[in-house]
Coordinates of C-alpha atoms and ligand atoms in Angstrom, one line a residue:
X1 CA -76.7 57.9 -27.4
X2 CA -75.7 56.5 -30.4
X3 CA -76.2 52.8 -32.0
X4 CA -75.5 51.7 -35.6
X5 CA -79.6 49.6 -35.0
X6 CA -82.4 50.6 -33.0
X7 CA -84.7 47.8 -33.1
X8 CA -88.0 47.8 -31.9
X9 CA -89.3 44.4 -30.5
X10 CA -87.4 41.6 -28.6
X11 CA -89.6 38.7 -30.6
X12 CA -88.2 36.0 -32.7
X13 CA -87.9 38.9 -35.9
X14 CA -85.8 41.7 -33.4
X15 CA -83.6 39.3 -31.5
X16 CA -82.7 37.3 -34.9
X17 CA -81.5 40.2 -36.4
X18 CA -79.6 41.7 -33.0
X19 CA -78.0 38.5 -32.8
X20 CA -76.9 38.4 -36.5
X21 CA -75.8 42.3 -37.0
X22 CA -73.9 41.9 -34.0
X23 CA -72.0 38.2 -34.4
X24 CA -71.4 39.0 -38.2
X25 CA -71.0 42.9 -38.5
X26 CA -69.8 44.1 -35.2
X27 CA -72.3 46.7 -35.1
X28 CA -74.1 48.2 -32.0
X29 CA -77.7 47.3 -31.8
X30 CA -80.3 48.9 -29.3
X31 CA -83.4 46.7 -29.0
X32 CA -86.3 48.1 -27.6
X33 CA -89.7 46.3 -26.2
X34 CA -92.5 47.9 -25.0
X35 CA -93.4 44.2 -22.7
X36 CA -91.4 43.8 -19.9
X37 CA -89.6 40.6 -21.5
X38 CA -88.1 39.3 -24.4
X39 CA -89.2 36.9 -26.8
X40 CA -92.3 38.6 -28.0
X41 CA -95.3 35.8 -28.6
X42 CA -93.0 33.1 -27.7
X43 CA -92.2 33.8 -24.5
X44 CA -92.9 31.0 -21.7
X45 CA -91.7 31.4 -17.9
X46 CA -92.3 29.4 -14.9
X47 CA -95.3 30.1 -13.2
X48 CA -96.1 30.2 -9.0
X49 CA -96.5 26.4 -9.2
X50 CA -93.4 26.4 -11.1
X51 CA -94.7 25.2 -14.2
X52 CA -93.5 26.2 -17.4
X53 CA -96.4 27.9 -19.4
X54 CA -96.3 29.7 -22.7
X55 CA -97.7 33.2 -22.1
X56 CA -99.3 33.6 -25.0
X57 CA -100.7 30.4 -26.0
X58 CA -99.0 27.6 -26.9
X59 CA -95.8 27.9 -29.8
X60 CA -95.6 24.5 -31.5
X61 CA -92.2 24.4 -33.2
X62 CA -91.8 22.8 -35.8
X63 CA -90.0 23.4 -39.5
X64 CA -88.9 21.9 -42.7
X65 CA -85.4 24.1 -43.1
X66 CA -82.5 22.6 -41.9
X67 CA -81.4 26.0 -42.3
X68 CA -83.4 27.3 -39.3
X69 CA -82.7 24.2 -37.4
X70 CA -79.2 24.8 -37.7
X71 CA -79.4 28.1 -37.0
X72 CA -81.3 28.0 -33.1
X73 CA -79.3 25.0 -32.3
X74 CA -76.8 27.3 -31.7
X75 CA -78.5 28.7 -28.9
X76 CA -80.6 26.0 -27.9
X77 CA -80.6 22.1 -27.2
X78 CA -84.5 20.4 -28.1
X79 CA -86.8 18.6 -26.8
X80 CA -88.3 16.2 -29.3
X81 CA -92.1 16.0 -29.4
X82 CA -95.1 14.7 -31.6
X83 CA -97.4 17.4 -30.9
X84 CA -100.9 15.7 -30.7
X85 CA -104.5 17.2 -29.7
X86 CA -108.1 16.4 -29.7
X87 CA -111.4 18.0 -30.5
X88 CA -114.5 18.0 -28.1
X89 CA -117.7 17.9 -29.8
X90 CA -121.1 16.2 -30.0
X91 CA -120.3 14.8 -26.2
X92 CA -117.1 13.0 -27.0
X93 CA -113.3 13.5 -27.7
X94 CA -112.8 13.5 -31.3
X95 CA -108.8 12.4 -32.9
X96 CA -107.8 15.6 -34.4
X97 CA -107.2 16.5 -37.3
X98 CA -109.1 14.2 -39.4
X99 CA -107.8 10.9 -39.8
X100 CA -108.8 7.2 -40.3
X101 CA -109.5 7.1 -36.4
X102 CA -111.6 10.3 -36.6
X103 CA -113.4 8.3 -39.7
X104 CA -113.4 5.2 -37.2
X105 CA -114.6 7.2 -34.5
X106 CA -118.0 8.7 -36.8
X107 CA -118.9 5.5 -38.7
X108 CA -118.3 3.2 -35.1
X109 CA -116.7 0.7 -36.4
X110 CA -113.3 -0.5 -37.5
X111 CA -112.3 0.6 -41.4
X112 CA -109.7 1.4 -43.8
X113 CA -108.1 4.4 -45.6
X114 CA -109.8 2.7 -48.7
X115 CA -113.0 3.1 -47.3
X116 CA -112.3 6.4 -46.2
X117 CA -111.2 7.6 -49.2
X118 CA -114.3 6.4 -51.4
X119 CA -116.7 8.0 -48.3
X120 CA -114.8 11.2 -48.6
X121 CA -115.0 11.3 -52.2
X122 CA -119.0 10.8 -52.1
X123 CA -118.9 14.0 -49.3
X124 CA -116.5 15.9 -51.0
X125 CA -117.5 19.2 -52.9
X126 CA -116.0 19.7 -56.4
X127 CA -114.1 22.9 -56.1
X128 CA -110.9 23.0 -57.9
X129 CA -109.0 26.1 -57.0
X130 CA -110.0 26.8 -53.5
X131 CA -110.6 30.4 -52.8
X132 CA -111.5 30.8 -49.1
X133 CA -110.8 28.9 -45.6
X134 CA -114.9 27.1 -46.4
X135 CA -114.2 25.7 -50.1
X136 CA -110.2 24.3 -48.9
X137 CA -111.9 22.3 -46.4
X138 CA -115.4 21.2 -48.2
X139 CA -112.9 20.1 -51.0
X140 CA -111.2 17.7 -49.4
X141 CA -114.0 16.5 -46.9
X142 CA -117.5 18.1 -47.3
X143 CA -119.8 19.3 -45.0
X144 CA -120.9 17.6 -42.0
X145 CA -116.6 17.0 -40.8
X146 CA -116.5 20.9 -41.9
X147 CA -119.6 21.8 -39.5
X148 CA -118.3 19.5 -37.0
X149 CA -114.7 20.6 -36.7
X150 CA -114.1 24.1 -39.0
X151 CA -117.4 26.1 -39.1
X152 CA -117.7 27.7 -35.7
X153 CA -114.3 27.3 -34.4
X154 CA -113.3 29.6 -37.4
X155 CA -116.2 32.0 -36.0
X156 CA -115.6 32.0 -32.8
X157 CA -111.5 32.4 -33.5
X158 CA -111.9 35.2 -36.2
X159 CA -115.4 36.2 -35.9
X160 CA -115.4 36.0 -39.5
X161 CA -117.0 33.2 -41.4
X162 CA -114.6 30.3 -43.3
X163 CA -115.6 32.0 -46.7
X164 CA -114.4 34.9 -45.4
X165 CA -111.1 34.0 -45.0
X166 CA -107.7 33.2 -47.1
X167 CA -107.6 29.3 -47.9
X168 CA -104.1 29.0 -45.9
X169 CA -106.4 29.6 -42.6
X170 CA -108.1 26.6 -42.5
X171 CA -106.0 25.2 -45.4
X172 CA -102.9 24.9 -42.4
X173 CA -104.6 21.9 -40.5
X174 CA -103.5 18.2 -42.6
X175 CA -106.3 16.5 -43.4
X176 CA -105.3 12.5 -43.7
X177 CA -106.4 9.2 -44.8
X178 CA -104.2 7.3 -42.9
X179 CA -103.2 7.0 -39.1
X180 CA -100.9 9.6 -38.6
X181 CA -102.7 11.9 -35.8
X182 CA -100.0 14.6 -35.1
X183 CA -101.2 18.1 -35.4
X184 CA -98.6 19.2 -37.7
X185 CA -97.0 17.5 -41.1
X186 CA -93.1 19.5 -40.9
X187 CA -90.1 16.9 -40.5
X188 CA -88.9 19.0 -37.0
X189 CA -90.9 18.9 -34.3
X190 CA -89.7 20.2 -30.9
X191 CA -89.6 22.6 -27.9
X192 CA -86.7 24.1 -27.0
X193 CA -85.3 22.2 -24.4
X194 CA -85.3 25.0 -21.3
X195 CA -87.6 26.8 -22.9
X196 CA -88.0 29.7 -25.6
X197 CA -86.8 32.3 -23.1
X198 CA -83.6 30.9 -22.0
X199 CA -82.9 30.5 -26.3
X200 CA -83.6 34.3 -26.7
X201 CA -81.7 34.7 -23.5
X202 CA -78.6 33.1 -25.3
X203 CA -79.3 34.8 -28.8
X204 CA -79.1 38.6 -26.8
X205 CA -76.0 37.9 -24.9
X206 CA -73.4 39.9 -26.6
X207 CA -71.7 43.0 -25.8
X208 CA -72.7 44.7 -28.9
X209 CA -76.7 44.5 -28.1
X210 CA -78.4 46.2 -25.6
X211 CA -81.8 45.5 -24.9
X212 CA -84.3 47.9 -23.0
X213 CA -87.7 46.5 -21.5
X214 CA -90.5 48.4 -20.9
X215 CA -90.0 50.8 -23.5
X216 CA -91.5 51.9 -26.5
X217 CA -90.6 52.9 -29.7
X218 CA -92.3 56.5 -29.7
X219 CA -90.6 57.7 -26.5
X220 CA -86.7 56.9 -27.3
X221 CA -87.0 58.0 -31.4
X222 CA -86.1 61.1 -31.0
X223 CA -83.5 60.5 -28.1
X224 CA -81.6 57.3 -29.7
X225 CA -79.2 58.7 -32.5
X226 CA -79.0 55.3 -35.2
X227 CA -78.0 54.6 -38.3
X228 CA -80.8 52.2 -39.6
X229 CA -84.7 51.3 -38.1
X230 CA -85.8 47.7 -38.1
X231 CA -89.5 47.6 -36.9
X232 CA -91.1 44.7 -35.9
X233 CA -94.6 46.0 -34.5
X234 CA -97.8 46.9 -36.2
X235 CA -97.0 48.4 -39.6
X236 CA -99.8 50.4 -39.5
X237 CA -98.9 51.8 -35.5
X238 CA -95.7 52.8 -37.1
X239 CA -97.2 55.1 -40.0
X240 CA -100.1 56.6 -37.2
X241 CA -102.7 55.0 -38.8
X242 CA -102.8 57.2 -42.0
X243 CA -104.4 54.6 -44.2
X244 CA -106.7 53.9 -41.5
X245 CA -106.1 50.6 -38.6
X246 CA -105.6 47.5 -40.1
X247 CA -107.6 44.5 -38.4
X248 CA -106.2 42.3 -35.8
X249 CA -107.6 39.8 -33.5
X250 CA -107.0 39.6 -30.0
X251 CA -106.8 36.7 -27.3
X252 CA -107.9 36.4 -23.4
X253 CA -105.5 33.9 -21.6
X254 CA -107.2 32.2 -18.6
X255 CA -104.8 30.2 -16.7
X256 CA -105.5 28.0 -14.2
X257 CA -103.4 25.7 -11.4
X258 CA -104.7 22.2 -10.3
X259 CA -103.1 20.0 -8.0
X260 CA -103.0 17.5 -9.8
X261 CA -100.7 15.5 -12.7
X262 CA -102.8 16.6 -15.3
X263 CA -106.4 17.6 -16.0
X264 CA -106.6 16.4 -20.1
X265 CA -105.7 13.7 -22.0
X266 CA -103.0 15.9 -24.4
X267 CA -101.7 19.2 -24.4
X268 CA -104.6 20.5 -26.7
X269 CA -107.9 20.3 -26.7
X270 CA -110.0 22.2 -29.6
X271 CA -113.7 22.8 -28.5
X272 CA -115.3 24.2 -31.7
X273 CA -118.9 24.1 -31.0
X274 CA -119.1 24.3 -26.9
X275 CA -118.0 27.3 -24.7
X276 CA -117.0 31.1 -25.5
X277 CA -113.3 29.8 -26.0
X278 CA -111.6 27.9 -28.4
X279 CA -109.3 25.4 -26.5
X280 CA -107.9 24.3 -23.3
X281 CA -103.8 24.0 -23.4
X282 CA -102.0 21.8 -21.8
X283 CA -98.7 22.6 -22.7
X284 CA -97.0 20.3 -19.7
X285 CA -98.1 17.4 -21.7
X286 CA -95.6 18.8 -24.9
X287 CA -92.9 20.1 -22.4
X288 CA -92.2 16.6 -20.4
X289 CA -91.6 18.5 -17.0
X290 CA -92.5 16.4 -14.3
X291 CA -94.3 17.9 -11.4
X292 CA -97.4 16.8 -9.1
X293 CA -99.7 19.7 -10.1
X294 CA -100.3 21.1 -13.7
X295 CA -102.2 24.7 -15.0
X296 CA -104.3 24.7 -18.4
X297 CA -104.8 28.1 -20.6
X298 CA -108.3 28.9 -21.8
X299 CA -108.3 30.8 -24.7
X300 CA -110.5 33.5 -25.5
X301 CA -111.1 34.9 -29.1
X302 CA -111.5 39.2 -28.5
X303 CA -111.7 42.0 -30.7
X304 CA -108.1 43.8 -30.6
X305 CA -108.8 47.4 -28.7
X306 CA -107.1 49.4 -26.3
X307 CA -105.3 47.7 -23.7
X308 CA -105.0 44.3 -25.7
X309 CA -102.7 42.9 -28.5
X310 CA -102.6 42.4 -32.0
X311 CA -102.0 38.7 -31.9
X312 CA -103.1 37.7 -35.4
X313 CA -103.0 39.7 -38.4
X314 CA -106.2 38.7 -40.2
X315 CA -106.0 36.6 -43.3
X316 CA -108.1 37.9 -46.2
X317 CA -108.6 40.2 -49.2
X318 CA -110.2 43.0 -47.5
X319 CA -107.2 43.2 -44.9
X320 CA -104.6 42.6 -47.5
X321 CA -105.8 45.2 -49.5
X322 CA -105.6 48.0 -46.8
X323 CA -102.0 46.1 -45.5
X324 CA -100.7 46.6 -49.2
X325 CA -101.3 50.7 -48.7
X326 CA -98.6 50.4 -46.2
X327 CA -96.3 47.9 -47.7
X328 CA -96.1 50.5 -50.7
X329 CA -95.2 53.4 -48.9
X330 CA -92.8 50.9 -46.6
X331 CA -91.4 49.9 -49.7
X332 CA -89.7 53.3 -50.5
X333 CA -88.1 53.6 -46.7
X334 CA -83.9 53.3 -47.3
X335 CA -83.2 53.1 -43.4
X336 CA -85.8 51.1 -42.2
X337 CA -87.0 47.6 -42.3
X338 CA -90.2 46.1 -41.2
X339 CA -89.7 42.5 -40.5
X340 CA -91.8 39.8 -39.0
X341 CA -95.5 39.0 -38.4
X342 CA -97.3 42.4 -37.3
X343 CA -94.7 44.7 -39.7
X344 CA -95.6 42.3 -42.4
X345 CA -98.7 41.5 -41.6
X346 CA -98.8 37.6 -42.1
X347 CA -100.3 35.3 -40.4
X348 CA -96.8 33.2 -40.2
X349 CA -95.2 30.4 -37.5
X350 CA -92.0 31.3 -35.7
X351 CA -89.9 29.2 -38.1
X352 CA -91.0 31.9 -41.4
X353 CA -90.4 34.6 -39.0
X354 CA -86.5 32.9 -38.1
X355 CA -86.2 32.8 -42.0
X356 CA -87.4 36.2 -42.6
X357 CA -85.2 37.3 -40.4
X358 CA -82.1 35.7 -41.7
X359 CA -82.9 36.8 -45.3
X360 CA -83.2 40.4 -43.9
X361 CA -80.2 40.5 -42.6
X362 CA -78.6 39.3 -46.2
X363 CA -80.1 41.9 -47.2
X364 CA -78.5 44.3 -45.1
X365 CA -75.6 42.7 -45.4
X366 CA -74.9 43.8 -48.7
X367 CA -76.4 47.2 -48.4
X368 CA -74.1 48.0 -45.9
X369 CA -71.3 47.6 -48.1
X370 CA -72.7 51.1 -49.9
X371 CA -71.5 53.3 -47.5
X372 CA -73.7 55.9 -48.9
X373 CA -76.6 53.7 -47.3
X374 CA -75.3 54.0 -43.8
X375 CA -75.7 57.3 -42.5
X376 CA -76.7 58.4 -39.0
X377 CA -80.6 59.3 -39.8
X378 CA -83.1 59.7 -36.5
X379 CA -83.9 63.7 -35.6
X380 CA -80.7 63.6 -32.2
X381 CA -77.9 62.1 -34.6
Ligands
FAD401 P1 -93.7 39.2 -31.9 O1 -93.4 38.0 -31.2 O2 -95.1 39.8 -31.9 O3 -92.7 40.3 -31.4 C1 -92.9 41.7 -31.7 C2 -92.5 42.5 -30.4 O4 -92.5 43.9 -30.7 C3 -93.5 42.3 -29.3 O5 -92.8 41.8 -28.1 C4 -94.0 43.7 -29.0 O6 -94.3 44.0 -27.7 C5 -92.9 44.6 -29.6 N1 -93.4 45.9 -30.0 C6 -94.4 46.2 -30.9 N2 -94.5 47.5 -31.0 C7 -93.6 48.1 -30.3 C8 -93.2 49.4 -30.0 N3 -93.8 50.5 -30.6 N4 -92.2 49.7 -29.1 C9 -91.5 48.6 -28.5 N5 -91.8 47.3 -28.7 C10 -92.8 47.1 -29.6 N6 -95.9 30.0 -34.3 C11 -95.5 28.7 -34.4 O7 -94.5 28.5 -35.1 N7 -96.1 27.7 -33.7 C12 -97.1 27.9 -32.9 O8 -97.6 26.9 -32.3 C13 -97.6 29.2 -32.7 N8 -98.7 29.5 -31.9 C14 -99.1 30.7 -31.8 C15 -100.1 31.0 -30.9 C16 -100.6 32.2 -30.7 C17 -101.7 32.5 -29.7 C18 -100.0 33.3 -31.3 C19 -100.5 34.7 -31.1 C20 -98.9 33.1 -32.2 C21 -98.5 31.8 -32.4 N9 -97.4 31.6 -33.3 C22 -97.0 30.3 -33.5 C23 -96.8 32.6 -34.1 C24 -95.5 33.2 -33.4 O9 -95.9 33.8 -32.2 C25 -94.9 34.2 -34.4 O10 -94.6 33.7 -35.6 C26 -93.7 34.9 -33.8 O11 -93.7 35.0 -32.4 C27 -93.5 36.3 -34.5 O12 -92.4 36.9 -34.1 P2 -92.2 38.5 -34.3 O13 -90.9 38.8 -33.8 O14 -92.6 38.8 -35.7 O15 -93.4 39.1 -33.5
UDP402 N1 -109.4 25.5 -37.1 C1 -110.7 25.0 -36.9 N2 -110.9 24.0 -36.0 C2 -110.0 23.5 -35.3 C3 -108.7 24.0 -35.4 C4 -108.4 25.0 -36.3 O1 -111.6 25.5 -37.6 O2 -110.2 22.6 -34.4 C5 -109.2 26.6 -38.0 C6 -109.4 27.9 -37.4 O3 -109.9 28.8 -38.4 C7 -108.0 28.3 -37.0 C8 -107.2 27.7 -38.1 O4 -107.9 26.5 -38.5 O5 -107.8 29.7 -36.8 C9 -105.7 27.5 -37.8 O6 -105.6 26.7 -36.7 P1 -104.3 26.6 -35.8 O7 -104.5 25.6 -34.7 O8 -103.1 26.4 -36.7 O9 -104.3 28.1 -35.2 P2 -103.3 28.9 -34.3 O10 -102.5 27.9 -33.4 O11 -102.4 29.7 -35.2 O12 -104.2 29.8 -33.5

């Protein structure tokens, strides 16, 4: 068998690029997925009760690239959304992320972001340049809303202290002085309307792509005859491990049905200093579907092991270090690409992943236009 691409994941990094080799080069593209769906991390499906859940935790679009925007909507309608959540702590529901009701809420009594500016500038710590997930928040509001909200959250998530992690890890929730309570600051906020399946669903349709489930990489390499790789699973899985296994962290999903409407007061609730998991999900609340009963996600922080997946790539200069052994030797590959968040190994939102994607396939774009860089090159061609 032979296809101008095998690539190997159906997530938002494999599909992207199926969808744009074959729409705008008319070349063949073999995808193959070792799950037994597509849509990697962002898949969602209808559950017995016939709610729609996402099956590994929740995916919160949102994006500042028209771009991107412009891009999906080609294969997807949305469904607008402020995406808000709460934090459970010290016996009481908390507005999340800080804001001037979270200030409200601690001093117990009515204020202003004037006040809660001069408060935050007695608590802050002076740190100028930030170097870990600890000093990004203690900089901006010191240490008793970092112990309340960050410190063992970020534990319990990453089993890692704060300090031991890249600024952007903690450095990704807004902290605000005003009212403005929604989880995220990026100008497009929405869920795809029917759901992130039925978009991939759309963006695999074409006669030039064929996708095969429940297969990995390692068994069809030397079977598949293709002209160019692109690998979207563990860099590290690809190149056996040589430089030793990069760290990931893993996640336990415990869903559950209730019958009835719904069991919290918003889609997400963060619980950073009660139980062995780090929030309940909700994610009925963000998708509007209207049903009597309703099923919550609790999420379990786990080491990554056999029999469990790499869900995050772990932010900090330890990992990076081994992770930039294995974008070296990546580097010199002609006829293969590693794209997206476990062949890259950043901790990025499916919106970076769309735009990695998309510059990829620029990339290719022009190389193909060599023809000396498009030659049939696995062990069967
Ligand atoms: P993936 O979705 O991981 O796809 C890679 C695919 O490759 C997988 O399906 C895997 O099975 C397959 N694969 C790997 N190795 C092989 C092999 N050897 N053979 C065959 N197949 C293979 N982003 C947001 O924007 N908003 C959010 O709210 C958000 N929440 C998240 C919550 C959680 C719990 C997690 C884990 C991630 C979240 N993300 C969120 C990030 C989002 O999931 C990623 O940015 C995006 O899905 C990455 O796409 P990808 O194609 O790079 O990787
Ligand atoms: N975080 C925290 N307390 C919270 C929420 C987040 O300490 O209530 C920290 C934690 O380290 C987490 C990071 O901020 O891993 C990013 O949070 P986000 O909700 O963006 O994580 P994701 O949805 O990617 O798991």
């Amino acid at each position: 068998m032979k296809f101008d691409f095998l690539i190997v994941g159906a997530g938002f990094a494999g599909s992207v690029l199926a969808e744009r080799i074959a729409t705008q080069l008319g070349k063949t593209c073999l995808i193959v997925e070792r799950r037994n769906h597509i849509g990697g991390n962002a898949y969602d499906r209808y559950d017995e009760a016939g709610v729609l859940v996402h099956n590994y935790g929740p995916h919160y679009f949102r994006t500042n690239s028209q771009r991107i925007i412009d891009y999906l909507s080609r294969f997807t309608e949305w469904h607008g959304i402020e995406y808000k959540i709460f934090s459970w702590t010290h016996g009481r529901f908390w507005q999340f992320p800080i804001n001037l009701n979270t200030f409200e809420q601690l001093i117990g009594r009515p204020s202003t972001s004037e006040e809660m500016e001069a408060q935050l500038a007695e608590w802050r710590v002076a740190i100028d340049n930030p170097k870990n997930s600890e000093e990004v928040i203690v900089s901006q509001v010191g240490w008793k809303l970092y112990e309340m909200f960050f410190k063992n959250y970020t534990r319990k998530q990453w089993q890692r202290d704060a300090r031991d992690l890249d600024p952007t890890v903690c450095g990704r929730i807004p902290i605000r002085t005003n009212r403005d309570d929604r989880y995220l600051s990026e100008k497009f906020q929405a869920l795809p309307k029917n759901g992130y399946t039925a978009m991939f669903q759309k963006m695999l349709k074409h006669p030039l792509i064929e996708v095969r489930l429940n297969t990995d990489y390692r068994e069809v390499r030397t079977q598949v005859a293709f002209r160019h790789l692109i690998f979207t699973g563990p860099i590290d899985e690809y190149y056996d491990h040589c430089f030793g296994h990069l760290p990931y962290r893993s996640l336990r999903f415990e869903p559950e049905t209730l019958s009835q409407e719904f069991f919290q007061l918003a889609m997400q609730v963060n619980y950073p200093n009660d139980h062995d998991f780090t929030r309940i999900v909700e994610i009925k609340h963000a998708t509007g579907q209207q049903l009597p009963s309703t099923t919550i996600v609790r999420e379990y922080p786990e080491n990554f092991g056999p029999g469990r997946e790499p869900y995050y790539p772990i932010p900090a200069p330890d990992a990076r270090a081994l992770y930039s052994k294995y974008a070296e030797r990546a580097a010199s590959e002609k006829k293969i690409s590693f794209v997206g968040r476990l062949a890259t190994y950043r901790y990025y939102n499916m919106d970076q992943i769309v735009g990695m994607a998309l510059a990829e396939f620029e990339r290719l774009r022009v190389n193909l236009q060599r023809p000396e860089s498009f030659v049939l090159s696995s062990s069967a061609a």
